[in-house]
CSV table of C-alpha atoms in Angstrom, one decimal:
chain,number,residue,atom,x,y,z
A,1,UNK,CA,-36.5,-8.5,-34.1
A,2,UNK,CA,-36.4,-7.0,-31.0
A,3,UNK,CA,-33.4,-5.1,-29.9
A,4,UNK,CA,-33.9,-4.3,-26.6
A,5,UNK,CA,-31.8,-6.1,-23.9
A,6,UNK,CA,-34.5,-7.1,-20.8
A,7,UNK,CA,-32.2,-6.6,-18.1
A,8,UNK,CA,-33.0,-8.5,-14.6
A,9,UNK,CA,-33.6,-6.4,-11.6
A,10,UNK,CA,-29.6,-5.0,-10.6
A,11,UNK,CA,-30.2,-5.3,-6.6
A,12,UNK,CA,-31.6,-8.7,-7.0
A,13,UNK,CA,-28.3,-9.6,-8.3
A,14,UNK,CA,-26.2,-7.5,-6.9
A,15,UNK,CA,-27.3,-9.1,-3.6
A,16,UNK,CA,-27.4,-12.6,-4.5
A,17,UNK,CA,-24.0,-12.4,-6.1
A,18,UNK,CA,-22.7,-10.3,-2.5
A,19,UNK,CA,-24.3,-13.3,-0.6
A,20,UNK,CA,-22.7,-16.1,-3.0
A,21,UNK,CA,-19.2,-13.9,-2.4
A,22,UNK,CA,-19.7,-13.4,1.3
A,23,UNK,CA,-20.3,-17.3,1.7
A,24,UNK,CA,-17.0,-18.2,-0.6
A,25,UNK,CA,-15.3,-15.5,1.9
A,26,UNK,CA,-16.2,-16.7,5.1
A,27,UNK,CA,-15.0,-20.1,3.9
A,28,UNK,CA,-11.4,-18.5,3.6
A,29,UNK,CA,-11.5,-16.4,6.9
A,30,UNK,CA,-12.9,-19.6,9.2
A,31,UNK,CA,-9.0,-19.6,10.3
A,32,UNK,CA,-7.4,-17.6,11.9
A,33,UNK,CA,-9.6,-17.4,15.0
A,34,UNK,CA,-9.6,-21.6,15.5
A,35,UNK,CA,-6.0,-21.7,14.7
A,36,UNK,CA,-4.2,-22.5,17.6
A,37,UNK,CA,-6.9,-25.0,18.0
A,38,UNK,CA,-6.0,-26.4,14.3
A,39,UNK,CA,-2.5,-26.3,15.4
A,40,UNK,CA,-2.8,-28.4,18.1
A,41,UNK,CA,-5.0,-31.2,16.6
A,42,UNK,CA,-3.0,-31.4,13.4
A,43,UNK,CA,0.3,-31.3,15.3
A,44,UNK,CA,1.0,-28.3,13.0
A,45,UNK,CA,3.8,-26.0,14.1
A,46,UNK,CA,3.4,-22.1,12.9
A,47,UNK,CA,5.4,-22.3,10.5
A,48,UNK,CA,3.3,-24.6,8.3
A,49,UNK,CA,0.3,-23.5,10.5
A,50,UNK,CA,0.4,-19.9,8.4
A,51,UNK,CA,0.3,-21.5,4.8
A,52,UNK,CA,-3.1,-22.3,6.0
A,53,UNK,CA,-4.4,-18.7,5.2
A,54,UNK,CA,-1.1,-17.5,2.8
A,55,UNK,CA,-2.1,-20.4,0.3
A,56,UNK,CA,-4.6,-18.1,-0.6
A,57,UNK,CA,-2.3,-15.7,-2.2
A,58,UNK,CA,0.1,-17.8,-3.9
A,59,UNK,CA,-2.8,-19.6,-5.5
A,60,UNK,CA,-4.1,-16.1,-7.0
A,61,UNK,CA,-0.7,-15.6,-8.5
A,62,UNK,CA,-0.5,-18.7,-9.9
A,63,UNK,CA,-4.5,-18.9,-11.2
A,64,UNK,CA,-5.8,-15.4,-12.0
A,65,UNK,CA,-4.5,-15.6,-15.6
A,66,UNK,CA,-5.9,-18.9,-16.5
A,67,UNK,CA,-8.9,-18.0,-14.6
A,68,UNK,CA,-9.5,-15.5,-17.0
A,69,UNK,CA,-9.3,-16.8,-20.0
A,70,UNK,CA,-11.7,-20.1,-18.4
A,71,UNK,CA,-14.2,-17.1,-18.1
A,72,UNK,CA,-13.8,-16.0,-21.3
A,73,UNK,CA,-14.4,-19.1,-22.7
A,74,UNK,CA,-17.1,-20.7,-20.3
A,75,UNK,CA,-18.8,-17.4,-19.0
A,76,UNK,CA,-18.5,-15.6,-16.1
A,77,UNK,CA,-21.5,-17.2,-14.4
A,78,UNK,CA,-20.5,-20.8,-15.2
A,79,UNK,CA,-17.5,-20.1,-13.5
A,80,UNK,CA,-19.4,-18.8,-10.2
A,81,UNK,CA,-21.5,-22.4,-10.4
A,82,UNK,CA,-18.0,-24.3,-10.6
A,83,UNK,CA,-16.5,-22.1,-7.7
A,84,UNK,CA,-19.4,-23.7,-5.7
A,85,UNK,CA,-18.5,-27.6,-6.5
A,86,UNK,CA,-14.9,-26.6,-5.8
A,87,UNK,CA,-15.6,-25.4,-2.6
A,88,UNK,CA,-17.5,-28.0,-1.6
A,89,UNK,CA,-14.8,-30.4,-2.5
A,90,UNK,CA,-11.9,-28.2,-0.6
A,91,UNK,CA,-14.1,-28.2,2.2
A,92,UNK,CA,-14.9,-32.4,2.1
A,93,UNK,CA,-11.2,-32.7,1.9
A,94,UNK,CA,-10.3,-30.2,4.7
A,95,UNK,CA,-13.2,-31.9,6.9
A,96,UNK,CA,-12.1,-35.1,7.6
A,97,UNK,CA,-8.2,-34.2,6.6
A,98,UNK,CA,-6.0,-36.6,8.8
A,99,UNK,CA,-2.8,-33.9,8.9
A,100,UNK,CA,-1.3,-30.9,8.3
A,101,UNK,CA,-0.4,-31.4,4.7
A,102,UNK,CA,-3.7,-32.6,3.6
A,103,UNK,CA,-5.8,-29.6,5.3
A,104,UNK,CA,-3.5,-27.3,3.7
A,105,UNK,CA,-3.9,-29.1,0.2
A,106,UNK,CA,-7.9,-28.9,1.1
A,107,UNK,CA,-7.0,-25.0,1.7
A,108,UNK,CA,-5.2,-24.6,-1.6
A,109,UNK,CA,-8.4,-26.1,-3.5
A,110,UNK,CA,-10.8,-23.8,-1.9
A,111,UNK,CA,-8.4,-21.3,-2.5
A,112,UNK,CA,-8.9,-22.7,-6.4
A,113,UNK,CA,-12.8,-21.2,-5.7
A,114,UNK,CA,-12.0,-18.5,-3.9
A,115,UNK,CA,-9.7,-16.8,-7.0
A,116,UNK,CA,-12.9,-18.0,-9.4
A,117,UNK,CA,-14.9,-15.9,-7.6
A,118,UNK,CA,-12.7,-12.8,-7.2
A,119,UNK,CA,-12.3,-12.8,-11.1
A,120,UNK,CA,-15.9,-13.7,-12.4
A,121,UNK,CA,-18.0,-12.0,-9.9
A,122,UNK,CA,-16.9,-8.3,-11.4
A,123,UNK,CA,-17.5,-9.9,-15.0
A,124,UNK,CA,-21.1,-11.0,-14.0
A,125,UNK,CA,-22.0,-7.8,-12.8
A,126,UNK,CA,-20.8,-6.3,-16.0
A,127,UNK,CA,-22.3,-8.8,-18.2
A,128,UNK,CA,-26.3,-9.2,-16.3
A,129,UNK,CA,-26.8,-5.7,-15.0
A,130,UNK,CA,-28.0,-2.8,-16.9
A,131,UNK,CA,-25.2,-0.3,-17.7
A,132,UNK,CA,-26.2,2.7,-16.3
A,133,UNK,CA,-26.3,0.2,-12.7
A,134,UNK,CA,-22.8,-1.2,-13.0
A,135,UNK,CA,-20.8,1.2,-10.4
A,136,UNK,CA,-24.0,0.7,-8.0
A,137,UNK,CA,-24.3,-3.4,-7.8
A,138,UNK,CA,-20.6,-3.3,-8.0
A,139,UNK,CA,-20.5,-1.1,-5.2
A,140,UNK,CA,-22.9,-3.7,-3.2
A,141,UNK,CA,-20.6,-7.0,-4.8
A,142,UNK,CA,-17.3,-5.3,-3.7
A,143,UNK,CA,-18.2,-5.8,0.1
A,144,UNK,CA,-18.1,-9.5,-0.2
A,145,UNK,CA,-14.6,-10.0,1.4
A,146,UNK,CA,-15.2,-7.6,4.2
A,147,UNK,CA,-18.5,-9.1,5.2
A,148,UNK,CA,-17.0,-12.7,4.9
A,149,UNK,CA,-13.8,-11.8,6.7
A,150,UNK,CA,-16.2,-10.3,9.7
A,151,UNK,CA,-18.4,-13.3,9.9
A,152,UNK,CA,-15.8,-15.7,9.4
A,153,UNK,CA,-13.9,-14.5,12.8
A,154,UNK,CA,-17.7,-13.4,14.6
A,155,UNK,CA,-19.5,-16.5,13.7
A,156,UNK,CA,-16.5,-19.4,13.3
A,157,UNK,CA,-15.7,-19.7,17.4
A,158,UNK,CA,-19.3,-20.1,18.1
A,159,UNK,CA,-19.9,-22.8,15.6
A,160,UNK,CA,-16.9,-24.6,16.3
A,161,UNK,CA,-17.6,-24.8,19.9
A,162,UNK,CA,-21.0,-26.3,19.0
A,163,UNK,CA,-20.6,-28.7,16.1
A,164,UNK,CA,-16.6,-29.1,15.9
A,165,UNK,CA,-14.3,-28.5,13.2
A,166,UNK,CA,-15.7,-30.6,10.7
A,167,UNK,CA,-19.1,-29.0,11.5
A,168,UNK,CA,-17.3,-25.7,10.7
A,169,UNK,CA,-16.1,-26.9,7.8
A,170,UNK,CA,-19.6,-28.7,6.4
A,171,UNK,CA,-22.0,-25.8,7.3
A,172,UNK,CA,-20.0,-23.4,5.6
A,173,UNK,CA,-19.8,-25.4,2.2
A,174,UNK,CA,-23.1,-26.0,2.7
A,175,UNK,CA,-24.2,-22.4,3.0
A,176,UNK,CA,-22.0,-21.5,0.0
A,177,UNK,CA,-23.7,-24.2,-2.4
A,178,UNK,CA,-27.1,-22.8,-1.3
A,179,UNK,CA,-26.1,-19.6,-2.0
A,180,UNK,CA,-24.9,-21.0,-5.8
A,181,UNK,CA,-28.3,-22.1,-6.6
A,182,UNK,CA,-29.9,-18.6,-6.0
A,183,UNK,CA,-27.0,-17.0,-8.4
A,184,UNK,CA,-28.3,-19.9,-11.0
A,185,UNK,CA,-31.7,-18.9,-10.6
A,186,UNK,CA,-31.8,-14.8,-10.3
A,187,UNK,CA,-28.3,-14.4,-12.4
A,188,UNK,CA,-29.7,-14.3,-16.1
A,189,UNK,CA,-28.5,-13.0,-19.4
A,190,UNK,CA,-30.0,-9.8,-20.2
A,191,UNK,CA,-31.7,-10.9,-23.3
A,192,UNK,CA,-33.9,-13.6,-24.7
A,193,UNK,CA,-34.7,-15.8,-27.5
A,194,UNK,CA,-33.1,-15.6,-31.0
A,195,UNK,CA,-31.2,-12.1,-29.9
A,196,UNK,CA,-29.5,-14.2,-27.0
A,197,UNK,CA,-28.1,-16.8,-29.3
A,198,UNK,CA,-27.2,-13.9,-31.9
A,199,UNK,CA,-24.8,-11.8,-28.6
A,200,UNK,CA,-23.5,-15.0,-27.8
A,201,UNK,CA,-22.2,-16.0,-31.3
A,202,UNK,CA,-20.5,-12.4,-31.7
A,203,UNK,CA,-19.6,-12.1,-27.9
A,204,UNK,CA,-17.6,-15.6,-28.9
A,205,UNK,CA,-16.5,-14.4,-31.9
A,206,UNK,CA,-15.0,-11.4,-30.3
A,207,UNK,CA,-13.4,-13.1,-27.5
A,208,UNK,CA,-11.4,-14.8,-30.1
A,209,UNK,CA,-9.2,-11.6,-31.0
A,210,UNK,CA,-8.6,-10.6,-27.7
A,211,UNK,CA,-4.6,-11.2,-27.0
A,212,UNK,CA,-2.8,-10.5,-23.5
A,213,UNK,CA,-0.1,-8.3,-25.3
A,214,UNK,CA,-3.2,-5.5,-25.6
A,215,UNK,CA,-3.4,-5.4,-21.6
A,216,UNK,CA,0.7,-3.8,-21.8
A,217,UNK,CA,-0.2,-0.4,-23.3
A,218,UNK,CA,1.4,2.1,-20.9
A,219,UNK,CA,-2.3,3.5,-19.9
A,220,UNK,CA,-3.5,-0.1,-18.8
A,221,UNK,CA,0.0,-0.2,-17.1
A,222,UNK,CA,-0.2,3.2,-14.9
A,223,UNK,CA,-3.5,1.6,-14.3
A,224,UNK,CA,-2.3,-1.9,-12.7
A,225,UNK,CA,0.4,0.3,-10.8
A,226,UNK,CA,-2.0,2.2,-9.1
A,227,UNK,CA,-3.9,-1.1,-7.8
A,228,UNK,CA,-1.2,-2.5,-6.9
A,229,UNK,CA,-0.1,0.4,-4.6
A,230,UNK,CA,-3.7,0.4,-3.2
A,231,UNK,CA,-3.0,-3.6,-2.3
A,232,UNK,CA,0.7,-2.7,-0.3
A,233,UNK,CA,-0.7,-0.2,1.3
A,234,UNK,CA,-4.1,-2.0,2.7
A,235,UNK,CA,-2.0,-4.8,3.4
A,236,UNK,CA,0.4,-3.8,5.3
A,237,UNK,CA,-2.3,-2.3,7.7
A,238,UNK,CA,-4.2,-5.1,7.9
A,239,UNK,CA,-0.6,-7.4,8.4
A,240,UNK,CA,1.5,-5.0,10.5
A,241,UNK,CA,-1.1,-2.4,12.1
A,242,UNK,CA,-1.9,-4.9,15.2
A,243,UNK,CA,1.8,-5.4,15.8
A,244,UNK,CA,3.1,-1.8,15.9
A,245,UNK,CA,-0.1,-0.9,18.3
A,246,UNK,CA,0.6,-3.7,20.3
A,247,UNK,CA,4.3,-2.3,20.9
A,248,UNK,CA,2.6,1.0,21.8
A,249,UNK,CA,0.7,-0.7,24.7
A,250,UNK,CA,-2.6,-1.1,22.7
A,251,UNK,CA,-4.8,-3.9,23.9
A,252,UNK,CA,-4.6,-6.4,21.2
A,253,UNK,CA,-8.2,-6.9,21.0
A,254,UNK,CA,-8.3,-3.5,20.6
A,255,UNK,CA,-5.4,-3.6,17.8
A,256,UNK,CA,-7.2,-5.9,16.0
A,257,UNK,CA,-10.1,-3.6,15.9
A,258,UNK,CA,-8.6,-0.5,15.0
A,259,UNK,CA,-6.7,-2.2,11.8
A,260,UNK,CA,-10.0,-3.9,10.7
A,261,UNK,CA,-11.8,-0.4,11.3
A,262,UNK,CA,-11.3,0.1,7.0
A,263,UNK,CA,-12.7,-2.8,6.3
A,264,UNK,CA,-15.5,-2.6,8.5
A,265,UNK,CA,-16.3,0.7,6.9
A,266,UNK,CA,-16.2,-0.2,3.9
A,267,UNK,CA,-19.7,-1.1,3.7
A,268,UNK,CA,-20.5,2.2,4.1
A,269,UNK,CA,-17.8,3.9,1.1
A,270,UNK,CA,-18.3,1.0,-1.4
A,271,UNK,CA,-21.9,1.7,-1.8
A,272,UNK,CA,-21.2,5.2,-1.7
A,273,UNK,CA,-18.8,5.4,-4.4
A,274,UNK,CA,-20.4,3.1,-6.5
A,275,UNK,CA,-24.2,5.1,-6.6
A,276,UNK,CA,-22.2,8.5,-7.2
A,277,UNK,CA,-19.8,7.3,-10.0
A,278,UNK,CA,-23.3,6.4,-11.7
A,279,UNK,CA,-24.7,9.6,-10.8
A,280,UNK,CA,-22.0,11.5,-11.9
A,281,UNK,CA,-20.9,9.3,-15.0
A,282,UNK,CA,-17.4,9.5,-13.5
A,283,UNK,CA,-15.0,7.2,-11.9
A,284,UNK,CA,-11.8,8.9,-12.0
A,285,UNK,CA,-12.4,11.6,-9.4
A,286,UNK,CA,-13.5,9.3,-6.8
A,287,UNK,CA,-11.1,6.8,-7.5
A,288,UNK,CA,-8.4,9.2,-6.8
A,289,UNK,CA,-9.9,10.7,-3.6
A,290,UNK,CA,-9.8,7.0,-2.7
A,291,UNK,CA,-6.1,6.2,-3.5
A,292,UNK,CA,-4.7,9.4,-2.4
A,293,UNK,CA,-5.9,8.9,1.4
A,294,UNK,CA,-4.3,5.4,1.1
A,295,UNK,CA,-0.3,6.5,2.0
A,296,UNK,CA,-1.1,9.1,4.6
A,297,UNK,CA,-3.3,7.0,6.3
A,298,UNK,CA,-0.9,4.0,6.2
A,299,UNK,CA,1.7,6.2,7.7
A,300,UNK,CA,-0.9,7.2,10.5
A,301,UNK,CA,-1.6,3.6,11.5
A,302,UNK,CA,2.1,2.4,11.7
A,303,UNK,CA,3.4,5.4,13.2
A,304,UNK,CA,0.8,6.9,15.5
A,305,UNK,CA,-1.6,6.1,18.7
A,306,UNK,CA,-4.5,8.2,20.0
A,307,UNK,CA,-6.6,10.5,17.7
A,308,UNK,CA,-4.6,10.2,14.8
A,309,UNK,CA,-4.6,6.4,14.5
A,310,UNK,CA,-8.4,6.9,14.6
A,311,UNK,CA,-8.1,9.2,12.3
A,312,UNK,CA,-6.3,7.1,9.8
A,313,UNK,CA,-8.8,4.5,10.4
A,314,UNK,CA,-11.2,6.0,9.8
A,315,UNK,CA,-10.1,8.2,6.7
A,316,UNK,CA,-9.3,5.3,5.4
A,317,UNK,CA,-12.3,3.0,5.5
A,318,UNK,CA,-14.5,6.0,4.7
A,319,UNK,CA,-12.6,7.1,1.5
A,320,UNK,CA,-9.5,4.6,0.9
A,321,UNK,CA,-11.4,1.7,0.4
A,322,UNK,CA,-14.1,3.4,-1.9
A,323,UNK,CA,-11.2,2.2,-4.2
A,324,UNK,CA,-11.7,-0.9,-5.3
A,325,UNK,CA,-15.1,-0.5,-6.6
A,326,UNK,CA,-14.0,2.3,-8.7
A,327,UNK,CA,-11.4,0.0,-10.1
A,328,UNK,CA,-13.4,-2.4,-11.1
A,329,UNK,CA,-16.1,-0.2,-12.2
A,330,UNK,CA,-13.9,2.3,-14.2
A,331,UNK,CA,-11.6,-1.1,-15.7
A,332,UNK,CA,-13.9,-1.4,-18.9
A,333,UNK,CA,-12.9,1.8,-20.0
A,334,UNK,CA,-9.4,1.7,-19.3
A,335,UNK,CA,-9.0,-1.8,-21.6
A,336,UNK,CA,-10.7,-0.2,-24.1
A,337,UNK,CA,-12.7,-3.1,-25.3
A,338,UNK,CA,-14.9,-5.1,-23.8
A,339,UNK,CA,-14.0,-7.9,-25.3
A,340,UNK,CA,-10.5,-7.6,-23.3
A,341,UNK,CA,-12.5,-8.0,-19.6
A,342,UNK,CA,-11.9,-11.7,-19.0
A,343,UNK,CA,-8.5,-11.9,-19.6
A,344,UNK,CA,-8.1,-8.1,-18.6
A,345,UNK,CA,-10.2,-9.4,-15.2
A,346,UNK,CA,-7.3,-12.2,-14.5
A,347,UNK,CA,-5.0,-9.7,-15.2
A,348,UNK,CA,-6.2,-7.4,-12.7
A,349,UNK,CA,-6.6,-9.9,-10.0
A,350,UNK,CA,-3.1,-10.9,-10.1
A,351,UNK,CA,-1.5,-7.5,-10.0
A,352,UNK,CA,-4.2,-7.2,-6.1
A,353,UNK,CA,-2.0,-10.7,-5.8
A,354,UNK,CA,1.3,-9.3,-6.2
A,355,UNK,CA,0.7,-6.1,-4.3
A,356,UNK,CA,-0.9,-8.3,-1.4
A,357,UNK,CA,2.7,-10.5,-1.5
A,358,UNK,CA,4.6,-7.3,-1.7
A,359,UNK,CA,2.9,-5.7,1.2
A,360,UNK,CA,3.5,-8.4,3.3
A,361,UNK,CA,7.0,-8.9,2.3
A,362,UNK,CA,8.6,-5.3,2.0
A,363,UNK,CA,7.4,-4.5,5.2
A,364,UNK,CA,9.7,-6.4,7.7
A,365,UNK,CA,12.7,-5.4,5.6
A,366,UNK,CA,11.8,-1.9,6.0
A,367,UNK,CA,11.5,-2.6,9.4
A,368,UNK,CA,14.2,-4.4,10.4
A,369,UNK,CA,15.1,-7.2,12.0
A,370,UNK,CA,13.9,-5.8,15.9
A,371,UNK,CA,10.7,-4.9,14.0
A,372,UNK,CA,11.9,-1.2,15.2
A,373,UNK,CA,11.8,0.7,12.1
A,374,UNK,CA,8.2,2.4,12.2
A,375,UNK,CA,8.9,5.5,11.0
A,376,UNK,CA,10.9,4.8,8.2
A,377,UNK,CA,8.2,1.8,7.3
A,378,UNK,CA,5.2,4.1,7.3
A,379,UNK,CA,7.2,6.9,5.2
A,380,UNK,CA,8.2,4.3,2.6
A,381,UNK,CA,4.6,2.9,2.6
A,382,UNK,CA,3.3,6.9,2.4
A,383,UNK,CA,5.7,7.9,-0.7
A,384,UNK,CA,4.5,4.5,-2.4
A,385,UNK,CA,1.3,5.4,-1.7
A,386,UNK,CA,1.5,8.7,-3.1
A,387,UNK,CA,3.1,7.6,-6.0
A,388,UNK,CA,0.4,5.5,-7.1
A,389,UNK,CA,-1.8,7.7,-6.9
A,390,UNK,CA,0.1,9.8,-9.3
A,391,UNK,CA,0.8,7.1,-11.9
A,392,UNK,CA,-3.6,6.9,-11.3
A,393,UNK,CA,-3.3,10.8,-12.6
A,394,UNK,CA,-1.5,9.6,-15.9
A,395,UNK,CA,-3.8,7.3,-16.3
A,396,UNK,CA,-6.1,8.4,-19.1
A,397,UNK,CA,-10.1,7.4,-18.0
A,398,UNK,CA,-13.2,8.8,-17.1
């Protein structure tokens, strides 16, 4: 019997998953650039106007562990397939929504497919590609957020000018159920025949002993800690960044650009990161060159203007976000067991949840109520930073 796994080409997924991701992504990040336009039509005030995007988080919190343990038991590519339909439905909804309530309900169900993806896609990269390719086509997987959240503000204003907000809203559904079929077509199982149906039975009989209480051992824990320091921090860039320029006298445009600079580069360090961690058979050394940028360069872009806020822009998309690939490419080792990746996966995903929340909400207190407080945010934000990345030095890993 053969027992050789026949693994599919890893940039052929890699880049039909990113494209999948990127679709799901833009359907999030469609938004914020039509949303006074939203506002007005729906009669929305901001108040309920900004659940539109923050939906998004509470539904991670609230999902990511039962997400997990759905892709343990239907398969991470299954999973992908269903993020599709539920998108597509969200998106119906949200399309001809008559108020406020109901396109925020539409929001909260594509939110639903949005949380699928964020989970499964890292599973089906470790369960179709070859091992010695993981850290690379994760590295190409990881940019699907930042590509979707640029093309959802480049590309959303034009369309919406053209076909309307239920044109918006069809088209990119549409483009994200296209995008499902290719993952059903090029996404295989690296095996076939009688061997597939053999890994199968034993990867199902495996998933059966797997128990949440293993994910609390104090090295998976000084794992999460990290992450979720790398989440404050990147978050309260992206949230506050704009706003303390903007006090400075920085062109908003401008602000904006600067504080999406990271992200932006990140299509340049999360390929990067991911080819040398499989070059070098290491993730732990990138992953902390990544993590320890991440408090310094927070402090730059809530505390500075001129060259160092380019500087911590920069810095920080070229090194800082190389983190997140190396999370999820170095996370197998750190459970221990494979077996432990789906639930570990919804795990992971709602620590990123919690640090997102947190960043957004510890922020303004450090700030205080005139939104005054810069220096004492970013040194807060720096320390916390810093201290992550020291409970990432604990952390026993390769």
């Amino acid at each position: 019997m053969n027992t050789t796994k026949k693994y599919g080409n890893w940039m052929l997924i890699a880049v039909a998953m990113l494209l999948f991701g990127t679709a799901i992504a833009t359907v999030q990040f469609k938004v914020p650039v039509v949303m006074g336009d939203i506002m007005a039509n729906m009669n929305m005030d901001a108040g309920s106007a900004s659940w539109l995007m923050s939906i998004f988080t509470f539904v991670g919190i609230i999902l990511a562990l039962p997400t997990g343990a759905l892709a343990k038991k239907f398969g991470p590519k299954t999973m992908l397939l269903v993020a599709a339909v539920v998108v597509a439905v969200g998106s119906l909804i949200g399309a001809f929504a008559g108020n406020g309530t109901i396109l925020i309900v539409s929001r909260a169900i594509e939110g639903v497919a949005f949380i699928f993806v964020t989970i499964c896609g890292p599973l089906a990269v470790q369960k179709y590609v070859a091992p010695d390719k993981i850290g690379s086509a994760t590295g190409i997987w990881a940019l699907w957020v930042c590509l979707g959240s640029v093309l959802g503000g480049v590309l959303t204003p034009t369309l919406y000018s053209a076909t309307g907000f239920v044109g918006v809203w069809i088209i990119y559904a549409a483009v994200a159920v296209a995008f499902a079929v290719v993952v059903a077509v090029l996404v295989k199982f690296p095996s076939n025949g009688v061997q597939a149906i053999e890994e199968a039975a034993q990867d199902a009989a495996e998933e059966e002993k797997v128990s949440y209480s293993e994910l609390f051992k104090p090295n998976i824990l000084l794992f999460y800690v990290a992450f979720l320091v790398f989440n404050m921090t990147l978050m309260a860039v992206l949230g506050f960044g704009p706003t303390f320029m903007q006090q400075q006298g920085v062109d908003p445009t401008l602000s904006g650009f600067i504080s999406t600079l990271p992200m932006l580069l990140a299509v340049i360090s999360s390929p990067l990161f991911g080819s040398l961690s499989d070059k070098l058979g290491r993730c732990k050394p990138l992953y902390l060159i990544a993590l320890v940028v991440m408090g310094p360069c927070t402090f730059l872009l809530l505390t500075q203007t001129g060259p160092l806020m380019w500087a911590g822009a920069i810095i920080m998309g070229l090194l800082g976000l190389g983190g997140p690939v190396m999370c999820l490419t170095s996370y197998i080792n750190v459970l221990g067991r494979p077996e432990l990746m789906s639930i570990g996966m919804g795990m992971l995903m709602l620590v990123q949840s919690l640090g997102q929340f947190l960043g957004t909400w510890l922020v303004p207190i450090l700030l205080g109520p005139d939104l005054s407080g810069w220096m004492f945010a970013g040194t807060v934000m720096c320390v916390i930073g810093l201290a992550g990345t020291a409970a990432l030095a604990l952390c026993k890993f390769k």
